[in-house]
Amino acid sequence: MFRGDHAKLICDVSELSGLFHDAPSMESFLQKITAMVTHHMACEVCSIYLYYEDQNELVLKATKGLHPSSIGNVKLKIGEGLTGLAFKEKRPICEGQVRDNPNFRLFPGIGEEPFESFLAVPILRGAVEIGVMVIQSEKKNYFSPEDIQIFRAITSQLATTIETAKLLITLNDQRQVKPVLAADLKLVKGRCGSQGAVLAEAIVVDALLTDVEHLAKLARPVSEEDFYRAVEETENQLQQLQKQIETNLFDVSALIFTAQILMLKDKGFLDAIVKFIQNGVNPPQAVVHVVGEYVRKFGAITDSYLRDKIYDVKDVGRRLLENMTGLSHHHNDFENRVVIARELLPSDALKLFSQKVKGIILLSGGATSHVSILARSLNIPLVVADEPGLLSLAEGTRVLLDAVMGCIHINPSEDTIKKVFDREDLRKDLDHLKKFIRLRPHTKDGTPVQLMANINLLGDLKAACEFKADGIGLYRSEFPFLIRSSFPSEEEQCVIYRRLIEGMPGKETTLRTLDVGGDKILSYYDYGHEENPFLGLRSIRFSLKHQDVFITQIRAMLRAGHDARLRILFPMISSVDEFQRAKGIVQECIYGLEQEKQKVCHPPLGAMVELPSAVELIDEIADEADFLSIGTNDLVQYLLAVDRTNERVADLYLPHHPSVLRALKKVVDAAIKYGKDVSICGDIAADSKFLPFLLGIGIRSFSVDARYLPKLHQHLADIDLHQAEQSAAQLLKQSKVERTSQLMGLE
Ligand code: PEP
Ligand code: MG
């Protein structure tokens, strides 16, 4: 018997780490612990109960010695039985003849009857209550005071590991209750990030990413050859996806599947799997094991860009398993699916696009976030809804995503489907809408207005041309930077800007310089930890700090626009000084290029007005800049101190707030006073409810997502300028949100 040898067990790390090998699931891992403990304590029973806060009960999760059917079925309230008591009072309870204790509770049918001695010890990590570990023996008065001490030491040694296992089991359990929650959810109201309506089956990607283990469990035994075949097939699939994206999205293609393809070429990765296989492990298990190792390794590094890599590793693992076993979790990736995710990176959105996703539901991110903006360019309907239950929807649940009203209908009725699609057909009736497009857009009374396009991807040019945009009012130059794995070179940028300019021949093209930071994180740049990224190294601050990056971009713009009507726009200008510094760098670049005998232009330089500090200094900024562009997405965020990507404060994000309306008026007045062009390029520029106000305060230039242009033409034709001026004056007198909301018809 080993009981004299306890001290060895406590220190024996190799024995503990052995527990992890060949434990295909967390449950079996706990099971191995119980076997180890009974062996060392020379007793017949060891059971692990885990505490579940939401139910406030202890659930038997592993046992050696009791009937296996008791697992998951024996549940104790806190204080119930000796196990519940040990947990409640946070102390060991030891009984030599357990039935003598009136608190003892016998569960019939689990095979507990023969056991006399009982020892329960709470599993604690500091103040954190994890559960209880119990050992039992057939012999009476079996456990000595020394045993209690040793068993406590073992339990505390295992506490953190058991806690992690508990966490993973909880995640798995949550996934298993999907159908119940799916039945509860009928309609979820969210916010529309990208318009459209689709009816499709749902797939929760957050679950999918952790479902690699699950797939391996389902897998039938396969051979080493199957594994090699799967590697080849996976690589072919990824190459194919990469090719598709290069054809469709030239500007942001940037080898977004490279990381996955590289992994399949990585000898370290493949050899590790093969080694397991050659040691007799079933190939799917071997893949799960090694993928798990990589995920852990990446996860342990704090660098933010590794979040992306973890996705890649899991994705490779998933594909390998699917190809090896023929067990496909989803047909053709995301084709015809509505993807539900907690959050997504812009690169994830592109991956989903290339995998033919039909719609996206995000739990966080905000309707004006940049993933939403990108989804618009990719024509993927997207709704943001802060409803965690959505993550529990069973795969394949039918979802009607009404990304116009911001509604998610779960298992919708035929009637609802018909209503939404009838409306959608009308909304998308291009022939009808195109009738409103005029070459020279104007209000009802004939006041000319400039309607330009916001471009995020080169692909947006098609709609911009089709809907007769007067030019490009805002090109968000950061998207090619966001998708790549390193800063694009001057040449690469020049090619993209050139294509953009050539896409709008003879028309004004406004290129905004890099606006990264906030919700637009460059995976290859180490920002360090920023508590408040929207108040951090964002936009022009980034460019002024990293002048090499800024200079490269400005040179590319100046070269690309040498013969065009180019304008350069600086985002997030907070002071005259900042504008002058940015302007100085452009002048130096012009000088440098001229010295190199390159063809360059001398573009007008504009400031984006999106900070309260810029509004306060607007006279001076208007005097200094050649033109102004109002970015209301950010202006609202910073003026009202409401994070534009935080769903929890989304109801406080109010573009019609009196402060916002007055700030807009102040900016337009300054532009008029200094004779400078002013346009508006935030999302409200495309909102028909705001249009009369914006016209009424003097805005004559709008830049909107190209797909909204026909609607804007249509609304414009209905507005009488004189009336708009009067209603704007009325709105500017208001001090309450409630009133502006009523007057603008937003209620
Ligand atoms: C804005 O802030 O309104 C804007 C147009 O810029 P972005 O949405 O890219 O921050
Ligand atoms: Mg902005």
PDB file of C-alpha atoms and ligand atoms in Angstrom, residues 368-370 373 376 454 456 474 476 478-479 512 515 519-520 534 538-539 569 571-572 608-610 629-638 644 653 680-684 703, ligand 1:
ATOM      1  CA  THR A 368     -20.741  52.306 -36.701  1.00  0.00           C
ATOM      2  CA  SER A 369     -17.787  50.034 -35.896  1.00  0.00           C
ATOM      3  CA  HIS A 370     -15.362  49.277 -38.668  1.00  0.00           C
ATOM      4  CA  ILE A 373     -18.460  49.441 -42.260  1.00  0.00           C
ATOM      5  CA  ARG A 376     -21.392  47.129 -45.969  1.00  0.00           C
ATOM      6  CA  ASN A 454     -17.341  56.767 -49.098  1.00  0.00           C
ATOM      7  CA  ASN A 456     -13.712  51.326 -48.039  1.00  0.00           C
ATOM      8  CA  LEU A 474     -13.788  59.699 -48.110  1.00  0.00           C
ATOM      9  CA  ARG A 476     -10.733  54.875 -45.694  1.00  0.00           C
ATOM     10  CA  GLU A 478      -6.662  51.831 -43.506  1.00  0.00           C
ATOM     11  CA  PHE A 479      -8.450  48.756 -44.805  1.00  0.00           C
ATOM     12  CA  ARG A 512      -7.889  59.983 -45.887  1.00  0.00           C
ATOM     13  CA  ASP A 515      -6.896  55.972 -39.357  1.00  0.00           C
ATOM     14  CA  ASP A 519     -11.375  49.374 -33.176  1.00  0.00           C
ATOM     15  CA  LYS A 520      -8.930  49.152 -36.076  1.00  0.00           C
ATOM     16  CA  PHE A 534     -10.273  55.087 -28.698  1.00  0.00           C
ATOM     17  CA  ARG A 538      -5.179  56.507 -32.974  1.00  0.00           C
ATOM     18  CA  SER A 539      -5.357  58.130 -36.394  1.00  0.00           C
ATOM     19  CA  LEU A 569      -7.628  64.403 -45.524  1.00  0.00           C
ATOM     20  CA  PRO A 571      -8.332  62.179 -39.527  1.00  0.00           C
ATOM     21  CA  MET A 572      -8.906  63.061 -35.864  1.00  0.00           C
ATOM     22  CA  MET A 608     -11.597  65.832 -40.315  1.00  0.00           C
ATOM     23  CA  VAL A 609     -13.655  67.413 -37.613  1.00  0.00           C
ATOM     24  CA  GLU A 610     -14.460  64.636 -35.211  1.00  0.00           C
ATOM     25  CA  SER A 629     -14.931  66.990 -43.504  1.00  0.00           C
ATOM     26  CA  ILE A 630     -17.141  66.213 -40.528  1.00  0.00           C
ATOM     27  CA  GLY A 631     -16.827  62.694 -39.183  1.00  0.00           C
ATOM     28  CA  THR A 632     -19.940  62.362 -37.089  1.00  0.00           C
ATOM     29  CA  ASN A 633     -19.359  58.714 -36.200  1.00  0.00           C
ATOM     30  CA  ASP A 634     -16.493  59.826 -34.026  1.00  0.00           C
ATOM     31  CA  LEU A 635     -17.750  63.303 -33.230  1.00  0.00           C
ATOM     32  CA  VAL A 636     -20.812  61.826 -31.517  1.00  0.00           C
ATOM     33  CA  GLN A 637     -18.634  59.312 -29.668  1.00  0.00           C
ATOM     34  CA  TYR A 638     -16.208  61.907 -28.349  1.00  0.00           C
ATOM     35  CA  ARG A 644     -19.281  53.756 -30.637  1.00  0.00           C
ATOM     36  CA  TYR A 653     -25.122  57.193 -28.750  1.00  0.00           C
ATOM     37  CA  ILE A 680     -20.127  65.409 -43.934  1.00  0.00           C
ATOM     38  CA  CYS A 681     -19.023  61.781 -44.141  1.00  0.00           C
ATOM     39  CA  GLY A 682     -20.283  60.071 -40.981  1.00  0.00           C
ATOM     40  CA  ASP A 683     -23.213  57.652 -41.099  1.00  0.00           C
ATOM     41  CA  ILE A 684     -25.828  60.357 -40.450  1.00  0.00           C
ATOM     42  CA  SER A 703     -20.313  61.571 -48.638  1.00  0.00           C
TER      43      SER A 703
HETATM   44  C1  PEP B   1     -16.464  59.307 -38.841  1.00  0.00           C
HETATM   45  O1  PEP B   1     -15.868  59.219 -37.771  1.00  0.00           O
HETATM   46  O2  PEP B   1     -17.600  59.799 -38.953  1.00  0.00           O
HETATM   47  C2  PEP B   1     -15.851  58.803 -40.088  1.00  0.00           C
HETATM   48  C3  PEP B   1     -16.390  59.011 -41.249  1.00  0.00           C
HETATM   49  O3  PEP B   1     -14.734  58.080 -39.972  1.00  0.00           O
HETATM   50  P1  PEP B   1     -14.693  56.571 -39.434  1.00  0.00           P
HETATM   51  O4  PEP B   1     -16.093  56.047 -39.374  1.00  0.00           O
HETATM   52  O5  PEP B   1     -13.832  55.815 -40.373  1.00  0.00           O
HETATM   53  O6  PEP B   1     -14.062  56.712 -38.084  1.00  0.00           O
END
